[in-house]
PDB file of C-alpha atoms in Angstrom:
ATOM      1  CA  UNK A 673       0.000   0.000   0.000  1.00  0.00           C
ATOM      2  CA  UNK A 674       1.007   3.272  -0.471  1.00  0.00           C
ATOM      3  CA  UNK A 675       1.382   6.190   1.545  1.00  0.00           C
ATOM      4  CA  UNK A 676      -1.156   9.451   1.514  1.00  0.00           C
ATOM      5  CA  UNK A 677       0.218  12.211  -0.039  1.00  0.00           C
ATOM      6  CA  UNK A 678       0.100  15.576   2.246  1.00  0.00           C
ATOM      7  CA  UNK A 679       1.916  19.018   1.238  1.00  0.00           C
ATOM      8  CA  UNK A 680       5.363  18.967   2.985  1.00  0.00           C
ATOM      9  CA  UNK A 681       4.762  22.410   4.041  1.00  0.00           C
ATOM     10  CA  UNK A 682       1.877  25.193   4.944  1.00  0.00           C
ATOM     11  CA  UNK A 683       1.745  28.352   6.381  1.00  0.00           C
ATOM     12  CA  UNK A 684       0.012  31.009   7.964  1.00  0.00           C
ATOM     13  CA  UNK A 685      -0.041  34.303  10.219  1.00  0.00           C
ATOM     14  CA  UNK A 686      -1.656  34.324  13.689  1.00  0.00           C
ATOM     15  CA  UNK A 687      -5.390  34.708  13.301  1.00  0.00           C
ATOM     16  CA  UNK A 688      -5.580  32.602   9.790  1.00  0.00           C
ATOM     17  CA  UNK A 689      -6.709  29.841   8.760  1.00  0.00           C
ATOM     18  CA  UNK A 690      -4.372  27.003   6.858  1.00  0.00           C
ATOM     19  CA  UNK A 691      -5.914  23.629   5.465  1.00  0.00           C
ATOM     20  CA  UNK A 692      -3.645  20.541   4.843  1.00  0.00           C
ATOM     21  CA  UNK A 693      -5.029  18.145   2.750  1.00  0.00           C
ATOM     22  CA  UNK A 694      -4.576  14.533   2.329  1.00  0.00           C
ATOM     23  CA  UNK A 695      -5.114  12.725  -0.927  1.00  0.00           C
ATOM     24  CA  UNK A 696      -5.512   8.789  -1.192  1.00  0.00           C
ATOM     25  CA  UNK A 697      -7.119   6.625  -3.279  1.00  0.00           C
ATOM     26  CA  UNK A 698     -10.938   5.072  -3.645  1.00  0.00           C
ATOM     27  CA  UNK A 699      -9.260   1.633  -1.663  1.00  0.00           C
ATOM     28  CA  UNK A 700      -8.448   3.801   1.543  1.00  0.00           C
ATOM     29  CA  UNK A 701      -9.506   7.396   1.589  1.00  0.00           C
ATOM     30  CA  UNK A 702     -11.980   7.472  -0.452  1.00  0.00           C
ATOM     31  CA  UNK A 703     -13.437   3.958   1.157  1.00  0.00           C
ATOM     32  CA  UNK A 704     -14.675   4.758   4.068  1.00  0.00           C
ATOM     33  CA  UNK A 705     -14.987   7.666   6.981  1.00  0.00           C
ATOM     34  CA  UNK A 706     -12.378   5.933   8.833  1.00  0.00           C
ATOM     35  CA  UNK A 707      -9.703   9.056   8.647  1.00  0.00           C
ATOM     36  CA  UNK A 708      -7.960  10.357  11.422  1.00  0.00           C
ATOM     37  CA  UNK A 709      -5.467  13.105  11.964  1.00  0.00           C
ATOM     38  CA  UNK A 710      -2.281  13.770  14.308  1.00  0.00           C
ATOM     39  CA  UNK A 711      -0.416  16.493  15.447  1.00  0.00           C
ATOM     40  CA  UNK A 712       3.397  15.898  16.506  1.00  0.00           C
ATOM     41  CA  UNK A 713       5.611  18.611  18.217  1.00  0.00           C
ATOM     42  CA  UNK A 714       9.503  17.517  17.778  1.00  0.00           C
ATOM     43  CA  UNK A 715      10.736  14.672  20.087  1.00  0.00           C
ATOM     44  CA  UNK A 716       7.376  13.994  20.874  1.00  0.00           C
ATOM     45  CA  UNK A 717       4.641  11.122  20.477  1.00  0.00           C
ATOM     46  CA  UNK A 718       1.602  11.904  18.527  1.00  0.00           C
ATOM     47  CA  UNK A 719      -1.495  13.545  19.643  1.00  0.00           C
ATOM     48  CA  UNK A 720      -4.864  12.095  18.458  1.00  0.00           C
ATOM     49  CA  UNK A 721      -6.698  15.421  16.792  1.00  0.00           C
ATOM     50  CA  UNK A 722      -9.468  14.105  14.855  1.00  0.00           C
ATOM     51  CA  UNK A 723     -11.489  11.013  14.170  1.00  0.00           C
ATOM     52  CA  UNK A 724     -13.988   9.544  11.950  1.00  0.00           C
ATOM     53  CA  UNK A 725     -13.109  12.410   9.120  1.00  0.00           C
ATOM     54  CA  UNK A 726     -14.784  15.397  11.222  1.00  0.00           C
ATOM     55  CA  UNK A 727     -15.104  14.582  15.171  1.00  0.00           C
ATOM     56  CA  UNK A 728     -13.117  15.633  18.009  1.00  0.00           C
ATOM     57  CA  UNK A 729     -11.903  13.904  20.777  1.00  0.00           C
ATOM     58  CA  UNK A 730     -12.187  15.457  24.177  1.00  0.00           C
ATOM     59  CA  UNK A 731     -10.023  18.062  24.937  1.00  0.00           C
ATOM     60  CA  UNK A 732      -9.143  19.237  21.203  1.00  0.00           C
ATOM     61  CA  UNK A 733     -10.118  22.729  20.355  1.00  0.00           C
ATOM     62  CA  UNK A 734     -12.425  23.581  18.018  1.00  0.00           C
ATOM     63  CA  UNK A 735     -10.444  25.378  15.985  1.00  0.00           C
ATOM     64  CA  UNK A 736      -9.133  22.168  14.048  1.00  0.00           C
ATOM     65  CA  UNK A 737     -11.782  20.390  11.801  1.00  0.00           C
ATOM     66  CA  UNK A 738     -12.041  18.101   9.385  1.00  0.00           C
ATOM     67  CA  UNK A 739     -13.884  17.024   6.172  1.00  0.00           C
ATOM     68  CA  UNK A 740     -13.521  14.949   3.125  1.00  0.00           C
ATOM     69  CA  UNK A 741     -14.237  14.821  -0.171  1.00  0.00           C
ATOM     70  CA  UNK A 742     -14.068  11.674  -2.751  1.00  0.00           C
ATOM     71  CA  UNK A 743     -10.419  10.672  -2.046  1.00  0.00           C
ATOM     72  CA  UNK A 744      -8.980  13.897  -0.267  1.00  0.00           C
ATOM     73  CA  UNK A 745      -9.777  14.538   3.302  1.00  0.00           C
ATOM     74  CA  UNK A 746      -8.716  17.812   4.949  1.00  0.00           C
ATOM     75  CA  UNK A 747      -7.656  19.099   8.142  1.00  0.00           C
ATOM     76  CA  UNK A 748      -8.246  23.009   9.023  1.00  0.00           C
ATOM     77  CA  UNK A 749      -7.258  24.653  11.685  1.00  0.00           C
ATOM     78  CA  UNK A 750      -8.727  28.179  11.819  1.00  0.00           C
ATOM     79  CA  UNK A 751      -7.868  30.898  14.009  1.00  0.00           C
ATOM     80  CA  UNK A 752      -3.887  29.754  14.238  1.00  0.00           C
ATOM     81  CA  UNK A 753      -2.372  30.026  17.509  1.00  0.00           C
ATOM     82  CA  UNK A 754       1.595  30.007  17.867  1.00  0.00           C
ATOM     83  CA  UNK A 755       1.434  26.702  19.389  1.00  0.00           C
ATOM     84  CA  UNK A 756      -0.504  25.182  16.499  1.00  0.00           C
ATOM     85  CA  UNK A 757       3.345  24.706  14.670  1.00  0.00           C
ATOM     86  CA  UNK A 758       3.757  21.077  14.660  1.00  0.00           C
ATOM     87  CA  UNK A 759       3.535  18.000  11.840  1.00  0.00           C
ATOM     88  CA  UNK A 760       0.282  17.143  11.092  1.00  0.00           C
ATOM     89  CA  UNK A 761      -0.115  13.616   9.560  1.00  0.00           C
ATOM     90  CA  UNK A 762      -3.196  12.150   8.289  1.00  0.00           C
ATOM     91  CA  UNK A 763      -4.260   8.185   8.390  1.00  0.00           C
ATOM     92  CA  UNK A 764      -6.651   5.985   6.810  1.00  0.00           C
ATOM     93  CA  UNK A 765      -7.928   2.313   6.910  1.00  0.00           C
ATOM     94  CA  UNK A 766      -6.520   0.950   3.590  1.00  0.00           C
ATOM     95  CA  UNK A 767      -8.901  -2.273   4.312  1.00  0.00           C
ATOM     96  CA  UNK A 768      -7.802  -5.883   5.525  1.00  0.00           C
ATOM     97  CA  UNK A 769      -6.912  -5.013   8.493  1.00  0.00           C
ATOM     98  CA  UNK A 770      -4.007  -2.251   7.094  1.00  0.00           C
ATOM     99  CA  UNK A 771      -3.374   1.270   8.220  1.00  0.00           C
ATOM    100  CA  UNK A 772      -2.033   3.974   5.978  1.00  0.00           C
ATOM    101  CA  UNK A 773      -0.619   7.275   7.047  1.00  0.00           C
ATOM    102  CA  UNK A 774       0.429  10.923   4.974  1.00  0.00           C
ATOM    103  CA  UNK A 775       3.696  11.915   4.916  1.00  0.00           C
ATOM    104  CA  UNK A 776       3.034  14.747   7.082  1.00  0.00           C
ATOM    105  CA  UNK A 777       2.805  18.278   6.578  1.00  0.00           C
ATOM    106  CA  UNK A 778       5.071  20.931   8.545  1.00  0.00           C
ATOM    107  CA  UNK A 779       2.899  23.578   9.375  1.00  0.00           C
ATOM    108  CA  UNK A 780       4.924  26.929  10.608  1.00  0.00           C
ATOM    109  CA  UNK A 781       2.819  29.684  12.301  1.00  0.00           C
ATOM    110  CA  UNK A 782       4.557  33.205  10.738  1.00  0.00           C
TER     111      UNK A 782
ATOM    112  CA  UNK B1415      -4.065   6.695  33.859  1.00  0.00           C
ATOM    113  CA  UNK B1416      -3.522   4.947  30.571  1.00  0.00           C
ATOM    114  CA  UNK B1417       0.002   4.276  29.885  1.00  0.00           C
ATOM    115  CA  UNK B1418       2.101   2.851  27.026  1.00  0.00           C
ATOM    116  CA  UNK B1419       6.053   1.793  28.143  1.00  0.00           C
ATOM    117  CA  UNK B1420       7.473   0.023  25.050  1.00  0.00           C
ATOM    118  CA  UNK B1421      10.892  -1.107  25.436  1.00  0.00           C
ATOM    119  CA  UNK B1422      13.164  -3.812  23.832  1.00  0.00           C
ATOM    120  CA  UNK B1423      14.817  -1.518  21.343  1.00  0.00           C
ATOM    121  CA  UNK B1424      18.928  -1.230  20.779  1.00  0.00           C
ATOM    122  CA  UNK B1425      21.633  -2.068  18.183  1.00  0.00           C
ATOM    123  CA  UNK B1426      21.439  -5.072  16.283  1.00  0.00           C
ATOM    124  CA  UNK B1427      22.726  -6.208  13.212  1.00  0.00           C
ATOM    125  CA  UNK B1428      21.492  -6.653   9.666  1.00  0.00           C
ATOM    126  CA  UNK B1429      19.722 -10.253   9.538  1.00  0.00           C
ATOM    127  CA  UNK B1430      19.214 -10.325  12.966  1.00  0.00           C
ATOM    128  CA  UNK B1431      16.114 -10.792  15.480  1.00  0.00           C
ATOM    129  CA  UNK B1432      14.667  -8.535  18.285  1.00  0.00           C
ATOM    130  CA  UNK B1433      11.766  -8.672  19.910  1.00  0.00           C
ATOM    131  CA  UNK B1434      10.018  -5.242  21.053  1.00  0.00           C
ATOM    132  CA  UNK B1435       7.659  -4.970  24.342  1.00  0.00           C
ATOM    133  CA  UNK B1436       4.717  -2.735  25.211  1.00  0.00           C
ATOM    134  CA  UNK B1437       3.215  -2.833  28.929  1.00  0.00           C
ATOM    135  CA  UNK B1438       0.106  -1.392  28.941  1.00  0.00           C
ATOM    136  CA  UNK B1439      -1.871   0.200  32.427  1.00  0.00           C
ATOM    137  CA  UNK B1440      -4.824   2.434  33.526  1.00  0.00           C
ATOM    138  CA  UNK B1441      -7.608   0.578  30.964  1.00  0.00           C
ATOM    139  CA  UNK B1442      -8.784  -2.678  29.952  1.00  0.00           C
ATOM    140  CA  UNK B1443      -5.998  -4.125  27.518  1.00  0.00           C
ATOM    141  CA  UNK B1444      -8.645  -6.859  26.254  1.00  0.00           C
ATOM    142  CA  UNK B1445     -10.931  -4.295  25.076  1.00  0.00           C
ATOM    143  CA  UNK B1446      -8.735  -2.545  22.868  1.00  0.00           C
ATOM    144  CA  UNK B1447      -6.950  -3.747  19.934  1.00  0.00           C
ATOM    145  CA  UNK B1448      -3.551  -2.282  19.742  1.00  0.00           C
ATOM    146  CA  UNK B1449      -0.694  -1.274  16.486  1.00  0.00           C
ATOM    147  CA  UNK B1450       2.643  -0.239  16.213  1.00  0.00           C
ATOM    148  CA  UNK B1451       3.877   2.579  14.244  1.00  0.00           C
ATOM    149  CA  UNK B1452       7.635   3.467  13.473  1.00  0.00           C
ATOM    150  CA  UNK B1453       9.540   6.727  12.516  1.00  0.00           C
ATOM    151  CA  UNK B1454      12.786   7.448  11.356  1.00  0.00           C
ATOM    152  CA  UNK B1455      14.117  10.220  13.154  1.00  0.00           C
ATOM    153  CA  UNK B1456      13.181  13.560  11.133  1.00  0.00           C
ATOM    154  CA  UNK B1457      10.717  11.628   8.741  1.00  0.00           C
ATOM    155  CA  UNK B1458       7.111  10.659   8.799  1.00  0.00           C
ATOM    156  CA  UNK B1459       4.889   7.832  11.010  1.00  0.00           C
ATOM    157  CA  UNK B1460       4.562   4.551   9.150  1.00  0.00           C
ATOM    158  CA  UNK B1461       1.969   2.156  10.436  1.00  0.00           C
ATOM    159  CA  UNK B1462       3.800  -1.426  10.834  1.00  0.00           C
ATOM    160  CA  UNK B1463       0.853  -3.782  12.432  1.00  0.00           C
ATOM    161  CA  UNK B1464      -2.195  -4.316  14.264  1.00  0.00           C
ATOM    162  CA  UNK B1465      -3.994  -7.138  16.053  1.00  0.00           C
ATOM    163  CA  UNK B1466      -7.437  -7.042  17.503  1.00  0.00           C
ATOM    164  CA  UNK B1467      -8.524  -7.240  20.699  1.00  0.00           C
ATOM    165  CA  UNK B1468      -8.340 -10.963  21.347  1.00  0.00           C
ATOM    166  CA  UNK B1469      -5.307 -11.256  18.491  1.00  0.00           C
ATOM    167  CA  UNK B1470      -7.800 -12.966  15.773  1.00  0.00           C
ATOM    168  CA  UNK B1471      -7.614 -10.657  13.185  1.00  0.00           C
ATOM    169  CA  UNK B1472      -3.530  -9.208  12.486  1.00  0.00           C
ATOM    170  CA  UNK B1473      -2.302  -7.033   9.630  1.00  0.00           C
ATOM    171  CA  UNK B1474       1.276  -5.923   8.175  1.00  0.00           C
ATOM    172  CA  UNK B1475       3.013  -3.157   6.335  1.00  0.00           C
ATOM    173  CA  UNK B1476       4.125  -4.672   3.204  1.00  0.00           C
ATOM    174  CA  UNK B1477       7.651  -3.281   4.392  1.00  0.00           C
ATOM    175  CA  UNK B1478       7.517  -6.255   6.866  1.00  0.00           C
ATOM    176  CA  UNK B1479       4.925  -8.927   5.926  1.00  0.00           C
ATOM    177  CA  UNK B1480       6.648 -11.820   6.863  1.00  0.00           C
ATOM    178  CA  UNK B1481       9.803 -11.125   8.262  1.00  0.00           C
ATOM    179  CA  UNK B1482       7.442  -9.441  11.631  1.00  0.00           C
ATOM    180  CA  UNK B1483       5.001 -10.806  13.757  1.00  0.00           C
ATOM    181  CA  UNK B1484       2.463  -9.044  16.187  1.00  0.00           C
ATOM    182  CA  UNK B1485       1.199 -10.691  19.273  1.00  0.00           C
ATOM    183  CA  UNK B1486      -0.526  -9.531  22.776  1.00  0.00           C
ATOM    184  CA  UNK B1487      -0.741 -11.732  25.959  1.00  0.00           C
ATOM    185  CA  UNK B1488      -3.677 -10.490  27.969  1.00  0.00           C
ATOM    186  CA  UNK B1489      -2.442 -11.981  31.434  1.00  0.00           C
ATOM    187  CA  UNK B1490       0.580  -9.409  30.949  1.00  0.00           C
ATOM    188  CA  UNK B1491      -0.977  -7.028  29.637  1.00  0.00           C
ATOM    189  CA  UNK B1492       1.367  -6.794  27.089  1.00  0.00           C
ATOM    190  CA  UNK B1493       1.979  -6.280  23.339  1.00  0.00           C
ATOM    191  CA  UNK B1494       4.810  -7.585  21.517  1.00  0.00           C
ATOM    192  CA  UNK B1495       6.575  -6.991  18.070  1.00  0.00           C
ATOM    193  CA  UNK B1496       8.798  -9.792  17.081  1.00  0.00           C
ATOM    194  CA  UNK B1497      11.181  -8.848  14.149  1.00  0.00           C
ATOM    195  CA  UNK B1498      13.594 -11.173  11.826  1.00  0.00           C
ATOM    196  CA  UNK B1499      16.020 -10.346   9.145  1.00  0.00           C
ATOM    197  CA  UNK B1500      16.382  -7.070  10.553  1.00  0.00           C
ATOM    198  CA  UNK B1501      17.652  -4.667   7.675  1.00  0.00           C
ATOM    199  CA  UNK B1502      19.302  -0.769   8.091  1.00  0.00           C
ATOM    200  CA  UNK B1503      15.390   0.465   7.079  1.00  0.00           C
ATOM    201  CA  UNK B1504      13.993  -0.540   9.854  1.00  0.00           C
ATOM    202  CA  UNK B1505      15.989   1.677  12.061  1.00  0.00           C
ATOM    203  CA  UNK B1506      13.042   3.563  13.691  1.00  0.00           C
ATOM    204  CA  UNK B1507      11.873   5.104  16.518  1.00  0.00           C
ATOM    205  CA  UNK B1508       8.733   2.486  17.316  1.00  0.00           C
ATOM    206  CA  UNK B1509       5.500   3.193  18.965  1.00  0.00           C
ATOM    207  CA  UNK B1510       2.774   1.578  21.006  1.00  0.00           C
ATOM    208  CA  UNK B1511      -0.494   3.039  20.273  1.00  0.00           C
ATOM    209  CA  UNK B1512      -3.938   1.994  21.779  1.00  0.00           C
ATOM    210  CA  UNK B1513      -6.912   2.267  19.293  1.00  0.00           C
ATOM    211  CA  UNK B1514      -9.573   4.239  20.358  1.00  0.00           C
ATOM    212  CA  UNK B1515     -11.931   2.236  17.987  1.00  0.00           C
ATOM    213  CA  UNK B1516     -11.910  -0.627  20.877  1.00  0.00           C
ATOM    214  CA  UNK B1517     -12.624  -4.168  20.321  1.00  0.00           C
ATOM    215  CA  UNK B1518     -12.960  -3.411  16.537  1.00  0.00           C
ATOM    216  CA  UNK B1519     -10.212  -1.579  14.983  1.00  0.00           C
ATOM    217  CA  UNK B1520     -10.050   1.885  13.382  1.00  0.00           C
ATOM    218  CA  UNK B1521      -7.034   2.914  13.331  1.00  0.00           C
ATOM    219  CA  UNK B1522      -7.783   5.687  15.714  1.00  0.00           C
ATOM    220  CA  UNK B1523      -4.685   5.853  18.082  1.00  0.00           C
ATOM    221  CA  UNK B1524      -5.824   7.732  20.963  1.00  0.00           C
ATOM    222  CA  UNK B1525      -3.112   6.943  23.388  1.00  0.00           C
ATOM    223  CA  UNK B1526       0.879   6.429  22.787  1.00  0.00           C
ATOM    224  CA  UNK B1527       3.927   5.529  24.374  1.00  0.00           C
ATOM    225  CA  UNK B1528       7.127   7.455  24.216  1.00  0.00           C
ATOM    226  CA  UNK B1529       9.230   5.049  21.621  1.00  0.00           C
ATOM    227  CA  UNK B1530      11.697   2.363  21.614  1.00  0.00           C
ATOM    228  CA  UNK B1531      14.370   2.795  19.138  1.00  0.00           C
ATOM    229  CA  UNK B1532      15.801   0.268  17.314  1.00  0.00           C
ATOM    230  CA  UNK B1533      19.289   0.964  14.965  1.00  0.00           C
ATOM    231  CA  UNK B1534      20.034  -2.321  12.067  1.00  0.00           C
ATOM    232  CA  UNK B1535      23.857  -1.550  11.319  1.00  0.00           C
ATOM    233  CA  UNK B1536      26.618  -3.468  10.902  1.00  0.00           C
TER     234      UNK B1536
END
């Protein structure tokens, strides 16, 4: 399986909003709603941000939100705080029991 | 508290075994199923396997189908990654992770340990 492809890199100024998308195919993105997203500071482990395309787990600000369309799900995080620069990676169930993730996007807060 | 301690990591050589360890606490191991993910230092998270809550259903990266096998052991409370004919690419930072999508799996990884690295090299 392959990975999902992410931009390496987004921006944006305090205040904005920046969307980092997540393309797959129609055997794992596009298959079902299982999609979830993770933000990752340096020397860190992952945080769970989003699940089931567009819900939040306790805890996670509304700020960040999530959608999907055919084989491209999104992540966008409006209202950018400082301590919203991280990696972002996205993940997907690629089916038989196999898990795919994006290559992850930098996301630097200007 | 839920908690994820892998260890088992270190420096082994190319074509060699090691097996890694994750001791889970704070939540009902048997209800969850449970994956391991891997990163090379500075690059991206690459699922390796998963196995379900009572270990019937398993699945592999194609980077290690068949050379890495995924088991739990409830009475432990412990899951396990047992790897042969190490090569250089596996050198990774490996995580436990917990999925959130319980008994069956979604791939949601709610909780995470803090990494075991392993380093192939001759």
């Amino acid at each position: 399986q392959s990975g999902l492809t992410q931009p390496r890199s987004v921006s944006g100024s305090p205040g904005q909003s920046v969307t980092i998308s997540c393309t797959g195919t129609s055997s794992d993105v596009g298959a079902s709603n299982y999609v979830s997203w993770y933000q990752q500071y340096p020397g860190k482990a992952p945080k769970f941000m989003i699940y089931d395309v567009t819900k939040r787990p306790s805890g996670v600000p509304d700020r960040f939100s999530g959608s999907k369309s055919g084989n491209t799900a999104s992540l966008t995080i409006s209202g950018l705080q400082g301590e919203d620069e991280a990696d972002y990676y996205c993940c997907a169930y690629a089916g038989s029991y196999l898990w795919v993730f994006g290559g992850g996007t930098k996301l630097t807060v200007l | 508290e839920v908690q994820l301690v892998e260890s088992g990591g270190g420096l082994v050589q190319p074509g060699r075994s090691l097996r890694l360890s994750c001791a889970a606490s704070g939540f009902t191991f048997d209800d969850y199923a449970m994956h391991w993910v891997r990163q090379v230092p500075g690059k991206g998270l690459e699922w390796v396997s998963g196995i379900s809550w009572n270990g019937g259903s398993r699945g592999y990266a194609g980077s290690v189908q068949g050379r890495f096998t995924i088991s739990r052991d409830s009475a432990k409370n412990s899951l396990y990654l047992q790897m042969n004919s190490l090569r250089p690419e596996d050198t990774a930072l490996y995580y436990c992770a917990r999925d959130r999508g319980g008994a069956g799996a979604k791939g949601y990884f709610d909780y995470w340990g803090q990494g075991t690295l392993l380093s192939v090299s001759s």
